[in-house]
Coordinates of C-alpha atoms in Angstrom, one line a residue:
Chain A
M935 CA 115.5 88.8 105.3
L936 CA 113.9 87.1 108.9
S937 CA 110.3 88.4 109.3
R938 CA 108.8 88.6 112.7
S939 CA 105.4 86.5 111.7
D940 CA 107.0 83.3 111.0
P941 CA 105.7 80.4 113.2
K942 CA 109.0 79.4 113.5
L943 CA 110.2 82.2 115.8
S944 CA 107.0 83.0 116.8
A945 CA 106.6 80.2 118.4
N946 CA 109.3 79.9 120.9
I947 CA 109.0 83.8 122.5
V948 CA 108.7 84.8 125.2
R949 CA 105.3 86.5 126.0
T950 CA 103.9 88.9 128.7
A951 CA 101.0 88.2 131.5
G952 CA 99.1 90.5 128.5
G953 CA 100.0 87.5 125.8
A954 CA 102.9 90.8 124.2
R955 CA 105.7 89.4 123.7
V956 CA 109.2 90.9 126.0
D957 CA 111.3 91.8 123.6
L958 CA 107.9 94.3 122.3
V959 CA 107.6 95.1 125.4
M960 CA 110.6 96.6 125.9
V961 CA 111.4 97.9 122.8
A962 CA 107.5 100.1 122.8
D963 CA 108.9 101.3 125.9
M964 CA 112.0 103.6 124.7
V965 CA 109.4 105.2 122.7
V966 CA 108.2 108.7 123.9
R967 CA 104.5 108.9 123.2
G968 CA 103.1 110.5 119.7
A969 CA 106.4 109.2 118.5
K970 CA 106.6 109.1 114.7
V971 CA 108.3 105.1 113.8
L972 CA 109.3 103.6 111.2
D973 CA 109.4 99.8 112.5
V974 CA 111.6 98.0 109.5
G975 CA 110.6 94.4 109.1
C976 CA 107.4 94.7 110.7
G977 CA 105.9 91.1 109.8
D978 CA 102.2 90.7 111.0
G979 CA 102.6 93.9 112.6
E980 CA 102.3 92.8 115.2
L981 CA 105.6 95.9 117.0
L982 CA 103.0 98.7 114.8
R983 CA 99.8 97.5 116.7
L984 CA 101.6 97.0 120.5
L985 CA 103.5 100.9 119.8
S986 CA 100.0 102.4 118.6
E987 CA 98.0 101.0 121.2
R988 CA 100.7 101.8 124.0
R989 CA 102.0 105.1 122.7
D990 CA 100.1 106.1 121.0
V991 CA 102.6 106.8 117.8
D992 CA 101.8 107.2 113.5
G993 CA 103.7 104.8 112.6
R994 CA 104.6 103.0 109.8
G995 CA 106.1 100.0 108.3
I996 CA 108.5 98.2 106.1
E997 CA 108.2 94.4 105.1
L998 CA 110.1 91.8 102.9
S999 CA 106.7 89.2 103.1
R1000 CA 103.5 89.5 101.2
E1001 CA 101.8 87.5 103.1
G1002 CA 103.3 89.7 106.0
V1003 CA 102.6 93.1 104.1
N1004 CA 99.2 92.3 103.5
E1005 CA 97.8 90.8 106.8
C1006 CA 99.3 94.5 108.2
V1007 CA 97.3 96.7 105.0
A1008 CA 94.4 94.5 106.5
K1009 CA 94.9 95.9 110.1
G1010 CA 94.9 98.8 109.0
L1011 CA 98.1 99.3 109.5
A1012 CA 100.5 101.3 106.9
V1013 CA 102.7 99.3 105.2
V1014 CA 104.7 98.8 102.4
Q1015 CA 106.1 95.6 101.1
G1016 CA 110.5 96.3 100.6
D1017 CA 113.6 94.9 101.2
A1018 CA 115.6 96.5 104.5
D1019 CA 118.9 96.8 102.4
T1020 CA 117.6 98.3 99.6
D1021 CA 114.8 100.5 100.6
L1022 CA 115.5 102.8 102.9
G1023 CA 118.1 104.4 99.8
D1024 CA 115.0 105.8 99.5
Y1025 CA 113.4 107.9 103.3
P1026 CA 114.5 111.0 103.7
D1027 CA 116.8 112.9 106.4
D1028 CA 115.5 112.7 109.7
A1029 CA 111.7 111.5 108.5
F1030 CA 111.2 109.3 111.3
D1031 CA 112.2 110.1 115.3
Y1032 CA 112.4 106.2 115.3
V1033 CA 112.8 103.9 112.8
I1034 CA 113.6 100.4 114.6
L1035 CA 114.8 96.9 113.2
S1036 CA 113.8 94.1 115.7
Q1037 CA 114.5 90.6 115.7
T1038 CA 115.2 91.7 111.9
L1039 CA 119.7 93.0 112.1
Q1040 CA 121.0 89.0 111.9
A1041 CA 119.0 89.0 109.0
T1042 CA 120.4 92.0 107.2
R1043 CA 123.2 91.8 103.5
Q1044 CA 124.4 94.4 105.3
P1045 CA 124.2 95.4 108.9
R1046 CA 126.7 98.6 108.7
V1047 CA 125.0 100.4 106.1
V1048 CA 121.6 99.2 107.3
L1049 CA 121.8 100.9 111.0
E1050 CA 123.4 104.3 108.9
H1051 CA 121.0 105.1 106.9
M1052 CA 118.7 104.0 110.4
L1053 CA 120.1 106.8 111.7
R1054 CA 119.4 109.0 109.2
I1055 CA 116.5 108.4 108.8
G1056 CA 114.8 108.3 112.3
R1057 CA 116.6 110.9 114.8
H1058 CA 116.6 107.3 116.7
A1059 CA 117.4 103.5 116.5
I1060 CA 116.0 101.2 118.4
V1061 CA 117.5 98.0 117.2
S1062 CA 117.1 94.3 118.7
F1063 CA 119.3 91.1 118.1
P1064 CA 119.7 87.5 119.1
N1065 CA 122.8 87.2 121.1
F1066 CA 124.8 84.6 119.5
G1067 CA 127.2 85.3 122.3
H1068 CA 124.7 83.2 124.7
W1069 CA 126.3 80.6 126.6
S1070 CA 123.9 78.2 125.2
V1071 CA 125.1 78.8 122.4
R1072 CA 129.2 79.1 122.3
L1073 CA 128.4 75.5 124.4
Q1074 CA 126.6 74.6 121.0
L1075 CA 129.1 74.9 119.2
M1076 CA 132.2 73.5 121.0
F1077 CA 130.7 70.5 122.3
A1078 CA 127.8 69.6 120.3
G1079 CA 129.7 70.4 116.6
H1080 CA 127.9 72.2 115.1
M1081 CA 125.9 75.2 114.4
P1082 CA 124.3 76.5 116.9
R1083 CA 120.5 76.5 117.3
T1084 CA 118.0 77.9 120.2
E1085 CA 113.9 78.8 121.2
I1086 CA 115.4 82.8 119.4
L1087 CA 117.4 80.9 116.5
P1088 CA 115.7 77.3 115.3
Y1089 CA 117.4 77.5 111.8
S1090 CA 119.3 74.7 110.9
W1091 CA 122.9 76.0 109.2
Y1092 CA 121.2 75.5 105.3
D1093 CA 117.8 77.5 105.8
T1094 CA 118.1 80.2 107.9
P1095 CA 117.4 84.0 106.7
N1096 CA 120.0 84.6 109.3
I1097 CA 123.4 85.4 107.8
H1098 CA 125.4 88.0 109.5
H1099 CA 124.7 86.7 113.5
C1100 CA 126.3 88.7 115.9
T1101 CA 126.8 89.0 119.6
I1102 CA 126.2 91.8 122.3
K1103 CA 130.2 92.7 121.9
D1104 CA 130.2 92.9 118.4
F1105 CA 127.7 95.1 118.0
V1106 CA 128.6 97.8 120.4
Q1107 CA 132.1 97.3 118.7
L1108 CA 130.0 97.5 115.5
C1109 CA 127.7 101.6 117.5
T1110 CA 131.4 102.8 118.0
A1111 CA 132.9 102.2 115.0
I1112 CA 130.4 104.5 114.0
G1113 CA 130.5 106.1 115.9
V1114 CA 126.5 106.6 117.2
K1115 CA 124.9 106.6 120.6
M1116 CA 123.8 104.5 123.3
E1117 CA 121.1 105.6 125.1
K1118 CA 120.0 102.8 126.5
S1119 CA 120.5 98.8 126.0
V1120 CA 118.7 95.3 127.8
A1121 CA 119.7 92.4 127.8
L1122 CA 116.4 89.5 128.2
N1123 CA 118.4 86.4 129.8
A1124 CA 115.5 83.3 128.2
W1125 CA 113.2 83.7 130.2
G1126 CA 112.4 86.9 129.0
S1127 CA 113.7 89.0 131.8
P1128 CA 116.4 91.7 132.4
L1129 CA 119.6 91.0 132.9
R1130 CA 121.2 93.3 136.3
L1131 CA 121.2 96.8 134.9
N1132 CA 124.5 97.7 136.9
A1133 CA 126.0 93.6 135.1
P1134 CA 129.4 93.8 133.3
W1135 CA 129.3 94.5 129.5
W1136 CA 131.2 90.1 129.5
F1137 CA 128.0 88.7 131.8
W1138 CA 125.6 90.3 129.4
N1139 CA 127.0 88.8 126.1
L1140 CA 126.6 85.1 128.1
F1141 CA 124.2 85.9 129.7
G1142 CA 121.6 87.2 127.2
Q1143 CA 119.7 85.6 125.2
Q1144 CA 118.6 89.0 123.1
A1145 CA 119.3 91.9 123.2
V1146 CA 117.8 96.2 122.3
F1147 CA 119.5 99.5 121.8
L1148 CA 118.6 102.6 121.9
L1149 CA 120.5 104.3 119.9
S1150 CA 121.1 107.9 118.1
R1151 CA 123.4 110.4 116.9
K1152 CA 126.4 111.7 118.3
S1153 CA 125.4 115.2 117.6
Chain B
M1066 CA 87.5 92.4 59.8
D1067 CA 84.1 92.1 56.8
E1068 CA 83.6 89.4 60.0
V1069 CA 83.7 91.1 63.1
T1070 CA 82.2 93.8 62.2
S1071 CA 79.1 92.4 59.8
S1072 CA 75.9 91.9 62.3
L1073 CA 76.8 95.5 64.5
P1074 CA 73.8 97.6 64.8
E1075 CA 74.1 101.0 62.4
A1076 CA 73.3 102.9 65.3
P1077 CA 75.3 102.4 68.5
D1078 CA 74.2 102.7 71.6
S1079 CA 76.3 104.9 73.0
V1080 CA 75.2 107.5 70.5
R1081 CA 72.1 107.9 72.4
E1082 CA 74.0 107.1 76.1
A1083 CA 76.0 110.3 75.1
D1084 CA 73.9 113.3 75.6
A1085 CA 70.7 111.2 77.4
P1086 CA 71.8 108.4 79.5
R1087 CA 69.3 105.8 81.0
D1088 CA 69.4 105.2 84.4
S1089 CA 72.5 107.6 85.4
A1090 CA 72.2 111.4 87.3
L1091 CA 73.5 113.9 85.6
A1092 CA 74.5 117.2 87.0
H1093 CA 74.4 120.3 84.5
F1094 CA 76.8 123.2 84.4
G1095 CA 75.9 126.1 82.3
N1096 CA 78.0 129.5 81.0
D1097 CA 78.7 130.4 84.8
Q1098 CA 79.7 127.2 85.9
P1099 CA 82.7 126.5 82.8
L1100 CA 84.6 123.5 83.0
K1101 CA 88.6 125.2 83.0
L1102 CA 91.3 122.8 80.6
D1103 CA 95.2 122.3 80.4
A1104 CA 94.4 123.0 77.2
G1105 CA 93.8 126.6 77.3
V1106 CA 90.0 126.8 76.9
S1107 CA 87.4 126.4 79.1
L1108 CA 84.6 123.7 78.0
S1109 CA 81.2 125.7 79.2
P1110 CA 78.5 124.8 79.2
F1111 CA 78.8 120.8 79.5
Q1112 CA 76.8 118.4 81.9
I1113 CA 78.7 115.3 84.3
A1114 CA 77.0 111.7 84.3
Y1115 CA 76.7 109.9 87.2
R1116 CA 75.5 106.9 89.5
T1117 CA 75.0 106.9 93.8
Y1118 CA 75.0 103.6 95.1
G1119 CA 74.2 103.9 99.0
A1120 CA 73.7 106.9 101.2
L1121 CA 75.1 109.9 102.5
N1122 CA 75.7 110.8 106.5
A1123 CA 74.6 113.4 108.3
E1124 CA 78.1 114.3 108.6
R1125 CA 78.5 113.7 105.0
S1126 CA 81.8 112.6 105.7
N1127 CA 81.0 108.8 104.6
A1128 CA 81.6 109.9 100.3
V1129 CA 83.9 107.6 98.3
L1130 CA 84.0 108.3 94.7
I1131 CA 84.9 106.5 92.8
C1132 CA 87.4 106.8 89.1
H1133 CA 86.3 104.3 86.1
A1134 CA 89.0 103.2 83.5
L1135 CA 89.9 104.0 80.3
T1136 CA 86.8 102.1 79.0
G1137 CA 85.1 101.6 82.1
D1138 CA 81.8 104.2 83.4
Q1139 CA 79.9 105.6 86.1
H1140 CA 77.9 102.1 86.2
V1141 CA 79.9 100.3 88.6
V1142 CA 77.3 98.3 90.4
G1143 CA 74.0 97.5 88.5
T1144 CA 72.6 96.0 84.9
H1145 CA 74.5 98.4 82.2
P1146 CA 71.7 100.3 79.8
V1147 CA 73.9 99.4 77.1
T1148 CA 75.3 95.9 77.0
K1149 CA 72.9 95.0 80.2
K1150 CA 75.9 93.1 81.4
S1151 CA 75.8 93.8 86.0
G1152 CA 78.5 96.9 86.5
W1153 CA 82.3 96.7 86.1
W1154 CA 83.7 96.7 89.9
E1155 CA 80.8 94.5 91.2
T1156 CA 83.3 92.3 92.1
L1157 CA 84.2 95.1 94.7
V1158 CA 81.7 97.4 95.6
G1159 CA 78.0 97.2 96.7
P1160 CA 76.9 96.3 100.7
G1161 CA 79.0 94.1 102.5
K1162 CA 81.8 94.3 99.8
P1163 CA 85.4 95.9 100.2
V1164 CA 83.6 99.1 98.7
D1165 CA 80.0 98.6 101.7
T1166 CA 77.6 100.6 100.1
D1167 CA 76.0 100.0 103.1
R1168 CA 77.9 102.3 104.6
Y1169 CA 79.5 104.5 102.6
F1170 CA 77.9 107.0 99.8
V1171 CA 79.7 106.3 96.2
I1172 CA 79.7 108.4 93.5
C1173 CA 80.9 107.6 90.0
S1174 CA 80.7 110.4 87.3
N1175 CA 81.6 109.4 84.6
V1176 CA 84.2 111.1 82.3
V1177 CA 84.7 114.3 80.3
G1178 CA 85.6 113.3 77.0
G1179 CA 83.6 109.9 77.7
C1180 CA 80.3 108.9 76.3
M1181 CA 78.1 107.9 78.7
G1182 CA 76.4 110.9 79.7
T1183 CA 79.4 113.4 80.1
S1184 CA 80.4 116.6 77.6
G1185 CA 82.6 114.1 75.2
P1186 CA 83.5 114.4 71.6
A1187 CA 79.9 112.1 70.6
S1188 CA 77.8 114.4 72.6
I1189 CA 76.2 117.8 70.6
N1190 CA 78.2 120.8 70.5
P1191 CA 75.7 124.0 72.3
A1192 CA 77.4 126.1 70.2
T1193 CA 76.4 124.1 66.9
G1194 CA 73.7 121.5 67.7
K1195 CA 75.9 119.3 65.8
P1196 CA 78.0 116.5 67.8
W1197 CA 81.7 118.0 68.8
G1198 CA 84.0 115.9 67.3
L1199 CA 87.1 116.3 67.0
E1200 CA 86.2 120.3 67.7
F1201 CA 86.0 118.9 71.3
P1202 CA 88.8 120.6 73.1
V1203 CA 91.6 117.9 73.7
I1204 CA 91.2 116.8 77.7
T1205 CA 93.6 115.7 80.7
I1206 CA 93.5 113.9 83.8
R1207 CA 93.7 117.0 85.5
D1208 CA 90.9 117.8 83.8
M1209 CA 88.0 115.1 84.5
V1210 CA 88.6 115.2 88.0
R1211 CA 89.1 119.0 87.8
A1212 CA 85.1 118.1 85.8
Q1213 CA 84.3 115.0 89.6
A1214 CA 85.4 118.2 92.0
M1215 CA 82.8 120.3 90.8
L1216 CA 79.5 117.7 90.2
L1217 CA 79.9 117.1 95.1
D1218 CA 80.2 120.7 95.3
H1219 CA 77.3 120.4 92.6
L1220 CA 76.2 117.4 95.3
G1221 CA 77.4 119.6 98.6
I1222 CA 80.4 116.8 99.2
D1223 CA 83.7 119.0 100.4
T1224 CA 85.9 116.3 101.8
L1225 CA 85.6 112.8 100.2
F1226 CA 86.0 109.5 103.2
A1227 CA 88.2 108.0 100.2
V1228 CA 88.8 108.1 96.7
V1229 CA 89.7 105.1 95.1
G1230 CA 90.6 103.5 91.0
G1231 CA 92.2 101.2 88.9
S1232 CA 94.9 102.2 85.9
M1233 CA 93.2 105.9 83.9
G1234 CA 91.1 105.4 87.5
G1235 CA 93.5 105.2 89.7
M1236 CA 95.9 108.0 87.8
Q1237 CA 92.0 110.4 88.2
V1238 CA 93.0 109.6 92.5
L1239 CA 96.6 110.4 92.8
Q1240 CA 95.6 113.9 90.6
W1241 CA 93.7 114.2 94.0
A1242 CA 95.5 113.8 96.2
E1243 CA 97.8 116.0 94.7
S1244 CA 95.1 118.4 92.9
Y1245 CA 92.9 119.0 96.0
P1246 CA 94.8 117.0 98.9
E1247 CA 92.5 118.5 101.5
R1248 CA 89.6 116.9 100.2
V1249 CA 91.7 113.5 100.0
F1250 CA 91.4 111.3 103.9
A1251 CA 92.2 108.3 101.8
A1252 CA 93.0 107.4 97.9
L1253 CA 93.6 104.1 96.9
P1254 CA 95.1 104.1 93.2
I1255 CA 95.4 100.2 91.8
A1256 CA 98.2 98.9 89.2
C1257 CA 98.9 102.8 87.5
A1258 CA 101.4 104.5 87.2
T1259 CA 102.0 108.0 87.9
R1260 CA 103.3 109.1 83.9
H1261 CA 102.0 106.7 81.5
S1262 CA 105.1 105.0 79.8
A1263 CA 106.3 105.0 75.7
Q1264 CA 105.1 102.1 76.4
N1265 CA 102.3 102.4 76.9
I1266 CA 101.9 105.7 74.8
A1267 CA 103.1 103.5 71.7
F1268 CA 100.2 101.3 72.1
H1269 CA 97.9 103.7 72.5
E1270 CA 99.3 105.6 69.3
V1271 CA 98.7 101.7 67.9
G1272 CA 94.9 102.1 68.5
R1273 CA 94.5 105.4 67.4
Q1274 CA 95.8 104.9 64.3
A1275 CA 93.6 101.8 63.7
I1276 CA 90.9 103.9 64.2
M1277 CA 92.0 106.9 61.9
A1278 CA 93.3 105.2 59.5
D1279 CA 88.7 104.2 59.7
P1280 CA 88.2 105.4 56.4
E1281 CA 84.4 105.3 57.4
W1282 CA 85.9 107.5 60.7
R1283 CA 85.8 110.7 58.4
G1284 CA 88.6 112.4 59.8
G1285 CA 86.5 112.1 62.9
R1286 CA 83.3 113.7 62.3
Y1287 CA 81.1 110.3 61.0
H1288 CA 78.6 111.3 63.5
L1289 CA 77.4 113.6 60.1
E1290 CA 78.5 111.7 58.0
G1291 CA 76.4 109.1 58.8
T1292 CA 78.9 106.9 58.8
N1293 CA 80.4 105.1 62.0
P1294 CA 84.9 103.8 62.6
R1295 CA 83.9 100.3 63.7
R1296 CA 86.7 98.7 62.4
G1297 CA 89.0 100.5 63.1
L1298 CA 87.4 100.7 67.2
A1299 CA 87.7 97.4 67.3
V1300 CA 91.1 96.9 65.8
A1301 CA 92.5 98.6 68.6
R1302 CA 90.1 97.8 71.9
M1303 CA 91.6 93.7 70.4
G1304 CA 95.2 95.7 70.5
A1305 CA 94.6 97.0 73.8
H1306 CA 92.7 94.1 75.4
I1307 CA 96.3 92.1 74.9
T1308 CA 97.9 94.3 76.4
Y1309 CA 96.0 93.5 79.6
L1310 CA 96.2 90.7 80.2
S1311 CA 99.2 88.2 80.3
D1312 CA 100.7 86.1 78.5
A1313 CA 100.0 83.3 81.2
A1314 CA 96.4 84.1 81.1
L1315 CA 95.7 83.7 77.5
H1316 CA 97.9 80.5 77.4
R1317 CA 94.9 78.8 80.3
K1318 CA 92.2 80.3 79.2
F1319 CA 92.7 79.5 75.2
G1320 CA 95.6 77.6 74.9
R1321 CA 96.3 77.0 71.1
K1322 CA 92.5 75.5 71.2
F1323 CA 90.7 75.6 67.6
Q1324 CA 87.4 77.3 67.8
D1325 CA 84.7 75.1 66.4
R1326 CA 87.3 72.7 64.4
E1327 CA 89.1 69.9 64.4
N1328 CA 91.2 71.3 62.1
P1329 CA 93.1 74.6 60.8
T1330 CA 90.7 76.0 57.3
F1331 CA 94.7 77.1 55.7
S1332 CA 92.2 80.7 55.7
F1333 CA 92.9 83.4 57.6
D1334 CA 89.4 83.0 59.4
A1335 CA 89.6 82.4 62.7
D1336 CA 91.1 79.2 64.6
F1337 CA 91.4 79.4 67.1
Q1338 CA 89.9 80.7 70.7
V1339 CA 91.7 83.3 71.2
E1340 CA 90.3 85.6 68.1
S1341 CA 87.6 84.5 68.7
Y1342 CA 87.7 86.4 72.3
L1343 CA 90.0 89.5 70.7
R1344 CA 87.3 89.2 67.5
H1345 CA 84.3 89.0 70.4
Q1346 CA 86.0 91.6 72.3
G1347 CA 86.4 94.2 69.6
I1348 CA 82.2 93.9 68.8
S1349 CA 81.2 94.3 71.9
F1350 CA 83.0 97.5 72.4
V1351 CA 82.1 99.0 69.5
E1352 CA 78.0 98.4 70.5
R1353 CA 79.0 100.8 73.4
F1354 CA 81.7 103.0 73.3
D1355 CA 82.6 106.4 70.8
A1356 CA 85.8 105.9 68.9
N1357 CA 86.6 109.7 69.4
S1358 CA 86.1 109.1 73.3
Y1359 CA 88.2 106.4 72.5
L1360 CA 90.9 108.9 71.5
Y1361 CA 90.1 111.6 73.6
L1362 CA 91.0 108.8 76.8
T1363 CA 94.3 107.8 75.4
R1364 CA 96.0 110.9 75.3
A1365 CA 94.6 112.3 78.5
M1366 CA 95.8 109.2 80.4
D1367 CA 99.1 109.5 77.4
Y1368 CA 100.0 113.4 78.6
F1369 CA 99.5 112.5 82.9
D1370 CA 102.9 112.9 84.4
L1371 CA 102.3 114.8 87.9
A1372 CA 106.0 114.9 88.3
A1373 CA 106.5 117.2 85.7
D1374 CA 103.8 119.1 87.3
H1375 CA 106.8 119.2 90.1
N1376 CA 110.1 120.1 88.3
G1377 CA 110.5 116.4 88.0
V1378 CA 110.4 115.6 91.9
L1379 CA 107.0 112.9 92.2
A1380 CA 107.9 113.6 95.7
N1381 CA 106.8 117.8 96.4
A1382 CA 103.2 116.5 94.2
F1383 CA 102.2 114.8 97.9
R1384 CA 104.1 117.5 100.4
G1385 CA 102.1 117.9 103.0
A1386 CA 99.0 115.3 101.5
P1387 CA 97.5 114.3 104.9
T1388 CA 96.2 111.7 102.6
R1389 CA 96.5 108.1 103.2
F1390 CA 97.4 106.4 100.9
C1391 CA 97.6 102.9 99.8
V1392 CA 98.9 101.6 96.3
I1393 CA 98.5 97.9 95.2
S1394 CA 100.6 96.5 92.0
F1395 CA 99.4 92.9 90.7
T1396 CA 102.5 90.7 89.6
S1397 CA 101.9 89.9 85.7
D1398 CA 100.4 93.6 84.9
W1399 CA 102.5 94.4 82.2
L1400 CA 101.6 97.4 81.2
F1401 CA 101.6 99.3 84.4
P1402 CA 104.0 97.4 86.4
T1403 CA 105.1 96.5 90.0
S1404 CA 108.0 98.7 89.2
E1405 CA 106.0 101.6 88.5
S1406 CA 103.6 101.7 91.8
R1407 CA 106.7 101.7 93.7
A1408 CA 107.8 104.4 92.9
I1409 CA 104.7 106.2 93.8
V1410 CA 105.6 105.1 97.3
H1411 CA 108.8 105.6 97.4
A1412 CA 107.8 109.7 96.1
L1413 CA 105.6 109.1 99.0
N1414 CA 108.0 108.1 102.0
A1415 CA 109.9 111.2 100.1
S1416 CA 106.9 112.9 101.1
S1417 CA 106.6 112.1 104.6
A1418 CA 103.6 110.1 103.6
R1419 CA 101.3 107.9 105.6
V1420 CA 101.4 105.5 103.1
S1421 CA 101.3 101.3 102.5
F1422 CA 101.6 99.2 99.6
A1423 CA 101.3 95.6 98.1
E1424 CA 102.8 93.8 95.3
I1425 CA 98.8 91.4 94.7
V1426 CA 99.9 87.5 92.8
S1427 CA 98.3 87.1 90.6
D1428 CA 98.8 85.0 86.7
K1429 CA 96.0 87.5 85.8
G1430 CA 97.5 90.8 84.3
H1431 CA 97.3 94.4 83.5
D1432 CA 92.7 93.4 84.4
A1433 CA 93.2 91.1 87.3
F1434 CA 92.1 94.1 89.4
L1435 CA 88.1 94.5 87.9
L1436 CA 88.1 90.2 88.3
D1437 CA 88.2 88.2 91.6
E1438 CA 91.2 88.9 93.6
P1439 CA 90.7 87.6 97.1
E1440 CA 93.7 89.3 98.2
M1441 CA 92.9 92.4 97.0
F1442 CA 89.9 92.1 98.7
G1443 CA 91.7 92.0 101.6
I1444 CA 93.5 94.8 101.7
V1445 CA 90.4 97.3 100.3
R1446 CA 89.0 96.6 103.6
G1447 CA 91.1 96.2 105.9
F1448 CA 92.6 99.6 104.3
L1449 CA 89.2 101.4 103.5
D1450 CA 88.8 100.0 107.4
G1451 CA 91.5 101.2 109.8
A1452 CA 90.9 105.1 107.3
S1453 CA 87.0 104.9 108.4
K1454 CA 88.2 104.3 112.3
A1455 CA 90.8 106.9 112.3
R1456 CA 87.8 109.5 110.6
G1457 CA 85.4 108.1 112.6
L1458 CA 82.7 107.1 110.8
K1459 CA 80.0 106.2 112.8
S1460 CA 76.5 107.4 110.8
T1461 CA 76.0 106.1 108.0
K1462 CA 72.2 107.3 108.2
A1463 CA 70.6 109.3 105.6
V1464 CA 70.3 113.2 105.4

């Protein structure tokens, strides 16, 4: 599973003037104040800290890498070592207000099962992922003829932890298939700016480098 | 085994320590304050020996209870009165250490059933004026915790900032969180489990049988008859000690190296270094520990099963617990493997408790929790720092 403490990734990620990662700020903005949040694949705890500072949340994390967990616990965050693919089943229904999967979906073995668990454990789910439908990805495969490497997908095909790439369109289709409600969605371009809200899906799919979705169960 | 025990002093210091411990404070509980035991009887009167380090703040909110392991005692830091060695958790506890005695008021008591000043089978039964021996009631982990709670009442401490312990100490930490959730702000169970496994019970039984097979044990009446089952206790300790280590640690430390010789003697002398080491462990243990206490404390661990107290549903043991938990395990611990710690974490998740969990890479086996493990120190320090912020701990000035 991709860990957000990954130096390869964080070196290329866009940050705000305050130093916070733009995509994480987008995620944090979707969470209501004081909520109970589970961050799946929480890396070194950057999002949990942001959520606690900006949103005063009661945050928990799951992280696969030992280094990430130790770093989080040493910061005073409540984080357990575990794997999104196997450990979400241990959490009871409705245990959290939000379950967040940030930049980790593409590294899970069973994205659909993970997403279903997230919406069982939490009333809301927030998912952010790099969009494999971005024009630069498409062009690399079409013209260079090799597996695409971008700022937020910095790995070679043989050593990538990302095994289930998807496009914004694919993800929307998955959400439809498992019957979840999309409450909010934001696509960010390569400079970390949100795309026009009223842009059509095909535009997002082509020009969004990453996307953030706020989902909830269809009641 | 003659060679092993021949150099032992005739009257172990532990016999003296059992009733009149040096360097420890004593809390006496009279007949008006009986300790109600799981076995269905009460212990009364009884005493608890303990040590404290650091100062209690004005709000009485910075107390940290350290729970010792099977063969540990209250001498966490400082010179041990019997062995003259330094305290068993000197690596973790002290000024500026992860459990910082400049910030926290650290308390450690000898458990009930022990032999370092808290009432146990080696101490004098007030009713008869003779050592309890096997007349001492069988105790459980919950009884130990109940006694600790009485000690805290005695000290005027309502809520503990943290309860910290490894192995049997970790069991006590979990029991604290189950029995007195409102009295425990933060819990740090290390290298432990919510139940003692069949394999662990089996190891303990081998140790107990070694003690009981010693002719000097005399049905547990050795204090009265002026004997001491040193051989049995030494063998029990040797067997148990192997389970505290790992194959890798033993190999690194000793390999197949010979002790003080070039070639094997073709006898049953301690040719190998690892044999000498184990014999030394056995001998030094007998000097400070009482054989009957070993029987009682191993039994207490065997009986421990938190889930069983909640119809087999472990999560119910912690339901609604306000306590923050930090569970730590070690990769090479085969006595309390990581899977046991994960079971604790799953239960805590299911009960919606605030829990952290880390597995530390170490090839030193179960004993890693007592050794120099920087990663563990970082986690303990970070967890306690975070909890102290949440608790709003400010003043560490003495009352």
